[in-house]
Amino acid sequence: MVTRRNITANYLSAVYLALINIMFTPIYLNLLGPVQFGIVGFFILLQSLLGLLDMGASPTLARTAAQAAASGNQHLLSIFSNLLNSFEKIFASIGIVIVSIMFLLRDWVLENWISTSPEHYPMFSSSLGLMSCVVGIRFVNSLYRSSLVGLEDQVWLAKMDTLFSTLKYCGSVVVLYFISPNAVYFFCYQIAITFVELAVNKARIFKIQPRLIEFDKRFDFKAVKKALPFSAGAAYSSLLLVASTQLDRLILSGQLSIDEFGYYVLVSVISMSIGQISSPVFRAITPRLTALHAKAARAEFIDVYREATRLIAVVSLSTVLIVAFFPNEVIYAWTGDQQVSEWGGRILFWLSIAAGLAILCDIQYYLQLATGNLKLHIIGYSIYSVLQSLALMMAIAYNGALGAAIAIVSCRALYLVIWSPIVHKKYLPGIHMVWLSFDVLPIVLTQCAVAYVLSQTIPPEINQPRETILAILILNGALVVASGITVNRIIKSVQKI
């Protein structure tokens, strides 16, 4: 019951966050212009790279909190408290270092990395300094968010995500429209609202676990040392994840003009939003799978894992297919800018496919995370990251942004085909063909067929009003989802026989 409630809350929040992100991003583009929007795109990249400095602390805290919440054991709660207090001190120190280094290097970044004219240097220099403060605060806040996820206070967290995202997006538009359409004011506002969010999340942890106040607040070397094996694995996994998902933007940020980089980030927002649709399920099932693994409840563990896979296939992959079959129409309905639509249509096609493949790959990661053993994930993603890095550098040199998107799809497809059977054989022997034949392919192939038929029979066109295009896309999406739900019900009926 708790898991279903968490999934529902997380999905509603994720859908809202994706919609508000999609709705306000083109507004930012219109208010700031392509050049200033490019620096906001660089800010988005910087936040993504923040995962490199997490050191595995967030998943470690979430797992420790889940164990403590599931058992109600005073000793486990004490371990969680010691880890939280120790990681707070580490993260606060790193946050200060992040801000200091970015302030010192902001002019170097402008002169040697970002491609823009000298007339924009003062504004960009100030923006880089301010965004470092936002990144530092969000870095520390990631600890509290992970703790709340592990404590299964996810309904409240979903509400707060909805509230603060509304304040961030709507407030930023108010500042840009009524005060000044300047990126400096945008980042000043982001600093203020991000700090309030951090304070609220920290207060919530102590409200739902008041006994945490009773424990020692000193830095606990023993607790940190004990968590190092899992934390190190999670940290390396985060490094690999960032390298595999952000390297394209990191390379392109230095090769494209700042306005073209802004366009690429604009297109990437759609593919990232697709990935966010699956995160509520992952966030909700990880504590549940962790608890089931601790109890050695294998049958129930497999049921939860397979059910989550089908849910993700129905909802997330249907979105992937709609975007893949109608990329130009999606961009135009979103931005109203035909130039952006023509520039990014083919790129979005490939990036949406890449997002779908990443979702299927992530399912195996969370399976391993729940068991506390990330060895296979680390080996597989290490190989994958090296191959993708080489592929990206060659593809970008040959064909720019489009080459990057095609390279990402090729590498992720290889990883899914080759590594998924290995992971399942290790952690859930004998399940791979069942998982693929019953939980993935029937739903995906049916949805793909329906999406293709719709693209031939009910295709939106660029010369239609944006509202009409959007309505057709929503209708097509609903039909694709309905086909997936139907197949999922048939699969459940077969399983009961």
Coordinates of C-alpha atoms in Angstrom, one line a residue:
M1 CA 0.0 0.0 0.0
V2 CA 2.8 2.4 0.9
T3 CA 4.7 1.6 -2.3
R4 CA 1.6 2.2 -4.4
R5 CA 0.9 5.5 -2.6
N6 CA 4.5 6.6 -3.2
I7 CA 4.4 5.6 -6.9
T8 CA 1.1 7.6 -7.3
A9 CA 2.5 10.7 -5.6
N10 CA 5.8 10.5 -7.4
Y11 CA 4.1 10.1 -10.7
L12 CA 1.8 13.0 -10.3
S13 CA 4.7 15.1 -9.1
A14 CA 7.0 14.0 -12.0
V15 CA 4.3 14.6 -14.6
Y16 CA 3.7 18.1 -13.1
L17 CA 7.5 18.8 -13.0
A18 CA 7.9 17.6 -16.6
L19 CA 4.9 19.7 -17.8
I20 CA 6.0 22.9 -16.0
N21 CA 9.6 22.4 -17.3
I22 CA 8.3 22.0 -20.8
M23 CA 5.9 24.9 -20.5
F24 CA 8.4 27.4 -19.0
T25 CA 11.5 26.6 -21.0
P26 CA 10.3 28.3 -24.2
I27 CA 9.2 31.2 -22.1
Y28 CA 12.7 31.6 -20.8
L29 CA 14.0 31.4 -24.4
N30 CA 11.6 34.2 -25.4
L31 CA 12.4 36.4 -22.4
L32 CA 16.1 35.9 -22.3
G33 CA 16.8 35.5 -26.0
P34 CA 19.0 32.7 -27.5
V35 CA 22.3 34.0 -26.1
Q36 CA 21.3 34.4 -22.5
F37 CA 19.3 31.2 -22.7
G38 CA 22.5 29.5 -23.6
I39 CA 24.0 30.3 -20.2
V40 CA 20.9 28.8 -18.6
G41 CA 21.6 25.7 -20.6
F42 CA 25.2 25.8 -19.3
F43 CA 23.7 26.0 -15.8
I44 CA 21.5 22.9 -16.5
L45 CA 24.7 21.1 -17.6
L46 CA 26.5 22.2 -14.5
Q47 CA 23.8 20.8 -12.2
S48 CA 24.0 17.5 -14.0
L49 CA 27.7 17.3 -13.5
L50 CA 27.1 17.8 -9.8
G51 CA 26.6 14.1 -9.5
L52 CA 30.4 13.6 -9.9
L53 CA 30.9 15.1 -6.4
D54 CA 28.1 13.2 -4.6
M55 CA 30.6 10.4 -3.8
G56 CA 27.8 7.9 -3.4
A57 CA 26.5 9.6 -0.3
S58 CA 22.9 10.1 -1.5
P59 CA 22.2 6.5 -2.4
T60 CA 24.0 5.3 0.7
L61 CA 21.9 7.5 2.9
A62 CA 18.7 6.5 1.1
R63 CA 19.5 2.8 1.5
T64 CA 20.5 3.2 5.2
A65 CA 17.3 5.2 5.9
A66 CA 15.2 2.5 4.2
Q67 CA 16.7 -0.2 6.3
A68 CA 16.2 1.8 9.5
A69 CA 12.6 2.7 8.6
A70 CA 11.7 -0.9 7.6
S71 CA 13.1 -2.4 10.8
G72 CA 12.3 0.4 13.4
N73 CA 15.6 -0.7 15.0
Q74 CA 17.2 1.9 17.3
H75 CA 20.7 0.9 16.3
L76 CA 20.0 1.2 12.6
L77 CA 18.4 4.6 13.2
S78 CA 21.6 5.6 15.1
I79 CA 23.7 4.5 12.1
F80 CA 21.6 6.6 9.8
S81 CA 21.8 9.6 12.1
N82 CA 25.6 9.4 12.3
L83 CA 25.9 9.1 8.5
L84 CA 23.6 12.0 7.9
N85 CA 25.6 14.2 10.4
S86 CA 28.9 13.2 8.9
F87 CA 27.9 13.6 5.3
E88 CA 26.4 17.0 6.1
K89 CA 29.8 18.3 7.2
I90 CA 31.5 16.8 4.2
F91 CA 29.0 18.2 1.7
A92 CA 29.0 21.6 3.3
S93 CA 32.8 21.7 2.9
I94 CA 32.7 20.6 -0.7
G95 CA 29.9 23.1 -1.4
I96 CA 32.1 25.9 -0.2
V97 CA 34.9 24.7 -2.4
I98 CA 32.6 24.4 -5.4
V99 CA 31.5 28.0 -5.0
S100 CA 35.1 29.3 -4.5
I101 CA 36.5 27.4 -7.5
M102 CA 33.8 28.6 -9.8
F103 CA 34.1 32.2 -8.7
L104 CA 37.9 32.0 -9.4
L105 CA 37.6 30.2 -12.8
R106 CA 34.5 32.0 -14.2
D107 CA 36.6 34.4 -16.4
W108 CA 38.7 31.5 -17.7
V109 CA 35.6 29.5 -18.6
L110 CA 34.3 32.5 -20.6
E111 CA 37.6 33.0 -22.5
N112 CA 38.5 29.4 -23.2
W113 CA 35.2 27.4 -23.3
I114 CA 32.0 29.2 -23.9
S115 CA 31.7 30.7 -27.4
T116 CA 30.2 34.1 -27.1
S117 CA 31.1 37.7 -28.0
P118 CA 33.1 39.9 -25.6
E119 CA 30.1 42.3 -25.1
H120 CA 28.4 39.5 -23.1
Y121 CA 31.4 38.8 -20.8
P122 CA 30.3 41.0 -17.8
M123 CA 26.8 39.4 -17.7
F124 CA 28.1 35.9 -18.2
S125 CA 30.8 36.3 -15.6
S126 CA 28.3 37.4 -12.9
S127 CA 25.9 34.7 -13.9
L128 CA 28.6 32.0 -13.6
G129 CA 29.4 33.2 -10.1
L130 CA 25.8 33.2 -9.0
M131 CA 25.0 29.8 -10.5
S132 CA 27.9 28.4 -8.5
C133 CA 26.0 29.3 -5.3
V134 CA 22.8 27.7 -6.6
V135 CA 24.7 24.5 -7.4
G136 CA 26.4 24.5 -4.0
I137 CA 23.1 24.7 -2.1
R138 CA 21.4 22.0 -4.2
F139 CA 24.5 19.8 -3.7
V140 CA 23.8 19.9 0.1
N141 CA 20.1 19.6 -0.4
S142 CA 20.5 16.3 -2.2
L143 CA 21.4 14.7 1.1
Y144 CA 18.1 15.6 2.7
R145 CA 16.1 14.6 -0.3
S146 CA 17.7 11.1 -0.4
S147 CA 17.1 10.7 3.3
L148 CA 13.4 11.5 2.9
V149 CA 13.2 9.0 0.0
G150 CA 14.7 6.3 2.1
L151 CA 12.4 7.1 5.1
E152 CA 9.5 6.7 2.6
D153 CA 8.2 10.2 3.2
Q154 CA 7.8 10.4 -0.5
V155 CA 4.2 11.7 -0.6
W156 CA 5.3 14.8 1.3
L157 CA 8.5 15.1 -0.8
A158 CA 6.4 15.0 -4.0
K159 CA 4.2 17.8 -2.7
M160 CA 7.3 19.9 -1.8
D161 CA 8.8 19.2 -5.2
T162 CA 5.6 20.5 -6.8
L163 CA 5.5 23.6 -4.6
F164 CA 9.1 24.6 -5.0
S165 CA 9.2 23.9 -8.7
T166 CA 6.2 26.2 -9.1
L167 CA 7.9 28.9 -7.2
K168 CA 11.2 28.4 -9.1
Y169 CA 9.6 28.6 -12.6
C170 CA 6.8 31.0 -12.0
G171 CA 8.9 33.3 -9.8
S172 CA 11.7 33.4 -12.3
V173 CA 9.3 34.5 -15.1
V174 CA 7.9 37.2 -12.8
V175 CA 11.4 38.4 -12.1
L176 CA 12.4 38.4 -15.8
Y177 CA 9.2 40.0 -17.0
F178 CA 8.7 42.7 -14.3
I179 CA 12.2 43.5 -13.1
S180 CA 14.7 42.8 -15.9
P181 CA 15.1 40.1 -18.6
N182 CA 18.7 39.5 -17.4
A183 CA 20.2 36.2 -16.4
V184 CA 21.8 37.7 -13.4
Y185 CA 18.4 38.4 -11.8
F186 CA 17.3 34.9 -12.7
F187 CA 20.2 33.3 -10.7
C188 CA 19.7 35.7 -7.8
Y189 CA 16.1 34.5 -7.4
Q190 CA 17.2 30.8 -7.8
I191 CA 19.7 31.2 -4.9
A192 CA 16.9 32.5 -2.6
I193 CA 14.3 29.8 -3.4
T194 CA 16.8 27.0 -3.3
F195 CA 18.0 27.9 0.2
V196 CA 14.5 27.9 1.5
E197 CA 13.9 24.5 0.0
L198 CA 17.0 23.1 1.7
A199 CA 15.8 24.5 5.1
V200 CA 12.4 23.0 4.7
N201 CA 13.7 19.5 3.7
K202 CA 16.1 19.4 6.7
A203 CA 13.4 20.4 9.1
R204 CA 11.1 17.6 7.8
I205 CA 13.6 14.9 8.5
F206 CA 13.7 15.8 12.2
K207 CA 9.9 16.1 12.3
I208 CA 9.3 12.6 11.1
Q209 CA 12.2 11.1 13.1
P210 CA 12.4 13.2 16.2
R211 CA 14.7 10.7 17.9
L212 CA 17.5 11.9 15.5
I213 CA 17.9 14.9 17.9
E214 CA 18.9 12.5 20.7
F215 CA 22.0 11.2 18.8
D216 CA 25.5 12.5 18.8
K217 CA 26.2 15.3 16.3
R218 CA 29.9 14.8 15.9
F219 CA 31.6 13.5 12.8
D220 CA 31.6 9.7 13.0
F221 CA 34.6 8.3 11.1
K222 CA 33.5 4.7 11.9
A223 CA 30.1 5.2 10.3
V224 CA 31.6 6.7 7.2
K225 CA 34.2 4.0 6.9
K226 CA 31.6 1.3 7.3
A227 CA 29.6 2.8 4.5
L228 CA 32.6 3.2 2.2
P229 CA 32.3 0.0 0.2
F230 CA 28.7 0.6 -0.9
S231 CA 29.2 4.4 -1.1
A232 CA 32.3 4.0 -3.3
G233 CA 30.5 1.7 -5.7
A234 CA 27.5 4.1 -5.8
A235 CA 29.9 7.1 -6.3
Y236 CA 31.7 5.4 -9.2
S237 CA 28.3 4.5 -10.7
S238 CA 27.3 8.2 -10.4
L239 CA 30.5 9.1 -12.2
L240 CA 29.8 6.7 -15.0
L241 CA 26.2 7.9 -15.2
V242 CA 27.2 11.5 -15.5
A243 CA 29.9 10.6 -18.0
S244 CA 27.4 8.6 -20.1
T245 CA 24.5 11.1 -20.0
Q246 CA 26.3 14.5 -20.0
L247 CA 29.4 14.0 -22.0
D248 CA 27.6 15.0 -25.3
R249 CA 26.6 18.4 -23.8
L250 CA 30.0 18.9 -22.2
I251 CA 31.7 18.5 -25.5
L252 CA 29.1 20.4 -27.5
S253 CA 29.2 23.3 -25.1
G254 CA 32.7 24.1 -26.2
Q255 CA 32.1 23.4 -29.9
L256 CA 28.7 24.9 -30.7
S257 CA 27.9 28.7 -30.6
I258 CA 26.2 29.6 -27.3
D259 CA 22.8 30.1 -29.1
E260 CA 23.1 26.7 -30.9
F261 CA 24.1 25.1 -27.6
G262 CA 20.9 26.6 -26.1
Y263 CA 18.9 25.0 -28.9
Y264 CA 20.5 21.6 -28.1
V265 CA 19.7 22.0 -24.4
L266 CA 16.2 22.9 -25.4
V267 CA 15.8 19.7 -27.3
S268 CA 17.6 17.7 -24.5
V269 CA 15.0 19.0 -22.1
I270 CA 12.4 16.9 -23.9
S271 CA 14.5 13.7 -23.7
M272 CA 15.4 14.4 -20.1
S273 CA 11.7 14.8 -19.3
I274 CA 11.0 11.4 -20.8
G275 CA 13.6 10.0 -18.3
Q276 CA 11.9 11.7 -15.4
I277 CA 8.6 9.9 -16.1
S278 CA 10.2 6.6 -14.9
S279 CA 12.0 8.1 -11.9
P280 CA 8.9 8.0 -9.6
V281 CA 8.7 4.2 -10.0
F282 CA 12.4 3.8 -9.4
R283 CA 12.2 6.1 -6.4
A284 CA 9.2 4.2 -4.9
I285 CA 10.3 0.6 -5.5
T286 CA 14.0 1.0 -4.4
P287 CA 13.2 1.1 -0.6
R288 CA 10.6 -1.7 -1.1
L289 CA 13.1 -3.9 -3.0
T290 CA 15.8 -3.2 -0.5
A291 CA 13.5 -4.3 2.4
L292 CA 12.4 -7.5 0.5
H293 CA 16.0 -8.4 -0.2
A294 CA 16.9 -8.0 3.5
K295 CA 14.0 -10.4 4.3
A296 CA 15.1 -12.8 1.6
A297 CA 11.5 -12.7 0.1
R298 CA 12.6 -13.7 -3.4
A299 CA 9.2 -14.4 -4.9
E300 CA 7.8 -11.1 -3.8
F301 CA 11.0 -9.3 -4.9
I302 CA 10.6 -10.7 -8.4
D303 CA 6.9 -9.8 -8.5
V304 CA 7.6 -6.1 -7.6
Y305 CA 10.5 -5.9 -10.1
R306 CA 8.5 -7.3 -13.0
E307 CA 5.4 -5.2 -12.2
A308 CA 7.6 -2.1 -12.1
T309 CA 9.1 -3.0 -15.4
R310 CA 5.6 -3.3 -17.1
L311 CA 4.4 0.0 -15.5
I312 CA 7.5 1.8 -16.9
A313 CA 7.0 0.2 -20.3
V314 CA 3.4 1.3 -20.4
V315 CA 3.9 4.9 -19.4
S316 CA 7.5 5.9 -20.1
L317 CA 8.1 4.1 -23.4
S318 CA 4.8 5.2 -24.8
T319 CA 6.0 8.8 -24.4
V320 CA 9.3 7.8 -26.1
L321 CA 7.4 6.6 -29.1
I322 CA 5.2 9.6 -29.5
V323 CA 8.2 11.9 -29.4
A324 CA 10.1 9.6 -31.8
F325 CA 7.3 9.5 -34.3
F326 CA 6.5 13.2 -34.2
P327 CA 9.8 15.0 -33.2
N328 CA 9.3 18.2 -35.3
E329 CA 5.7 18.5 -34.3
V330 CA 6.6 18.1 -30.6
I331 CA 9.2 20.9 -30.8
Y332 CA 7.0 23.3 -32.7
A333 CA 3.9 22.7 -30.5
W334 CA 6.2 23.4 -27.5
T335 CA 8.2 26.4 -28.7
G336 CA 6.2 27.8 -31.6
D337 CA 9.6 28.4 -33.3
Q338 CA 9.9 26.7 -36.7
Q339 CA 13.6 27.4 -36.8
V340 CA 14.2 25.4 -33.6
S341 CA 11.9 22.7 -34.9
E342 CA 13.8 22.3 -38.1
W343 CA 17.2 22.4 -36.4
G344 CA 16.3 19.9 -33.7
G345 CA 13.8 17.5 -35.2
R346 CA 16.2 14.8 -36.3
I347 CA 18.3 15.2 -33.1
L348 CA 15.2 14.8 -31.0
F349 CA 14.2 11.6 -32.8
W350 CA 17.5 9.9 -31.8
L351 CA 17.6 11.4 -28.3
S352 CA 14.1 10.2 -27.5
I353 CA 15.1 6.6 -28.6
A354 CA 18.2 7.0 -26.4
A355 CA 16.0 8.0 -23.5
G356 CA 13.9 4.9 -23.9
L357 CA 16.9 2.6 -24.0
A358 CA 18.3 4.3 -20.9
I359 CA 15.1 3.7 -19.0
L360 CA 15.3 -0.1 -19.7
C361 CA 19.0 -0.1 -18.7
D362 CA 18.2 1.8 -15.5
I363 CA 15.8 -1.0 -14.4
Q364 CA 18.8 -3.3 -13.9
Y365 CA 20.7 -0.7 -12.0
Y366 CA 18.0 -0.4 -9.4
L367 CA 17.8 -4.1 -9.2
Q368 CA 21.5 -4.2 -8.2
L369 CA 21.2 -1.1 -6.0
A370 CA 18.5 -2.9 -3.9
T371 CA 20.8 -5.8 -3.3
G372 CA 23.7 -3.6 -2.2
N373 CA 26.0 -5.1 -4.8
L374 CA 26.9 -2.9 -7.7
K375 CA 29.9 -4.9 -9.0
L376 CA 28.4 -5.9 -12.3
H377 CA 26.9 -2.4 -12.9
I378 CA 30.3 -0.9 -12.4
I379 CA 32.0 -3.3 -14.8
G380 CA 29.3 -2.9 -17.4
Y381 CA 29.0 0.8 -17.2
S382 CA 32.8 1.3 -17.2
I383 CA 33.1 -0.5 -20.5
Y384 CA 30.0 1.3 -21.8
S385 CA 31.3 4.7 -20.8
V386 CA 34.7 4.2 -22.5
L387 CA 33.1 3.1 -25.7
Q388 CA 30.5 5.9 -25.7
S389 CA 33.2 8.5 -25.0
L390 CA 35.2 7.4 -28.0
A391 CA 32.1 7.1 -30.1
L392 CA 30.9 10.6 -29.1
M393 CA 34.2 12.3 -29.8
M394 CA 34.4 10.7 -33.3
A395 CA 30.7 11.3 -34.1
I396 CA 30.7 15.0 -32.9
A397 CA 33.8 15.7 -34.9
Y398 CA 32.2 14.1 -38.0
N399 CA 28.5 15.2 -37.7
G400 CA 28.1 17.6 -34.7
A401 CA 25.0 17.4 -32.5
L402 CA 23.2 14.9 -34.8
G403 CA 26.3 12.6 -34.7
A404 CA 26.3 12.7 -30.9
A405 CA 22.6 11.6 -30.7
I406 CA 23.2 8.7 -33.1
A407 CA 26.3 7.6 -31.2
I408 CA 24.4 7.6 -27.9
V409 CA 21.6 5.4 -29.3
S410 CA 24.1 2.9 -30.8
C411 CA 26.0 2.5 -27.5
R412 CA 22.9 2.1 -25.3
A413 CA 21.4 -0.5 -27.6
L414 CA 24.5 -2.5 -27.4
Y415 CA 24.6 -2.2 -23.7
L416 CA 21.0 -3.3 -23.3
V417 CA 21.4 -6.3 -25.6
I418 CA 24.7 -7.6 -24.2
W419 CA 24.7 -6.7 -20.5
S420 CA 21.1 -7.2 -19.4
P421 CA 21.2 -11.0 -19.7
I422 CA 24.4 -11.0 -17.7
V423 CA 22.9 -8.9 -14.9
H424 CA 19.7 -11.1 -14.7
K425 CA 21.8 -14.3 -14.7
K426 CA 23.7 -13.0 -11.7
Y427 CA 20.9 -11.6 -9.5
L428 CA 17.7 -13.3 -10.8
P429 CA 18.8 -16.5 -12.6
G430 CA 16.3 -17.8 -15.2
I431 CA 14.2 -14.6 -15.3
H432 CA 15.8 -12.8 -18.3
M433 CA 13.8 -14.4 -21.1
V434 CA 10.6 -14.2 -19.1
W435 CA 11.3 -10.5 -18.3
L436 CA 12.0 -9.8 -22.0
S437 CA 9.2 -11.9 -23.5
F438 CA 6.4 -11.0 -21.1
D439 CA 7.3 -7.7 -19.4
V440 CA 9.0 -5.7 -22.2
L441 CA 8.6 -6.8 -25.8
P442 CA 4.8 -7.4 -25.9
I443 CA 4.1 -3.9 -24.6
V444 CA 6.8 -2.1 -26.5
L445 CA 6.0 -3.8 -29.9
T446 CA 2.3 -3.2 -29.5
Q447 CA 2.8 0.4 -28.6
C448 CA 5.2 0.8 -31.5
A449 CA 2.7 -0.6 -34.0
V450 CA 0.0 1.7 -32.7
A451 CA 2.2 4.7 -32.8
Y452 CA 3.2 3.9 -36.4
V453 CA -0.4 3.5 -37.5
L454 CA -1.3 6.8 -35.8
S455 CA 1.6 8.6 -37.6
Q456 CA 0.1 7.5 -40.9
T457 CA -3.6 8.1 -40.1
I458 CA -3.7 11.0 -37.6
P459 CA -0.5 13.0 -38.3
P460 CA -0.3 16.5 -37.0
E461 CA 1.3 19.1 -39.4
I462 CA 3.5 22.1 -38.8
N463 CA 1.1 24.4 -40.7
Q464 CA -1.7 23.7 -38.2
P465 CA -2.3 25.8 -35.1
R466 CA -0.1 24.8 -32.1
E467 CA -3.2 24.0 -30.1
T468 CA -4.4 21.6 -32.7
I469 CA -1.0 19.9 -33.0
L470 CA -0.8 19.5 -29.2
A471 CA -4.4 18.1 -29.1
I472 CA -3.5 15.5 -31.7
L473 CA -0.3 14.6 -29.9
I474 CA -2.2 14.1 -26.6
L475 CA -4.8 12.0 -28.4
N476 CA -2.2 9.8 -30.0
G477 CA -0.3 9.5 -26.7
A478 CA -3.5 8.4 -24.9
L479 CA -4.2 5.7 -27.6
V480 CA -0.6 4.4 -27.3
V481 CA -0.8 4.2 -23.5
A482 CA -4.2 2.5 -23.7
S483 CA -2.7 -0.2 -26.0
G484 CA 0.0 -0.8 -23.4
I485 CA -2.5 -1.0 -20.6
T486 CA -4.5 -3.6 -22.5
V487 CA -1.4 -5.7 -23.2
N488 CA -0.4 -5.4 -19.5
R489 CA -3.8 -6.7 -18.4
I490 CA -3.6 -9.6 -20.8
I491 CA -0.1 -10.5 -19.4
K492 CA -1.5 -10.4 -15.8
S493 CA -4.4 -12.7 -16.8
V494 CA -2.0 -15.2 -18.3
Q495 CA 0.1 -15.2 -15.2
K496 CA -2.9 -16.1 -13.0
I497 CA -3.7 -19.1 -15.1

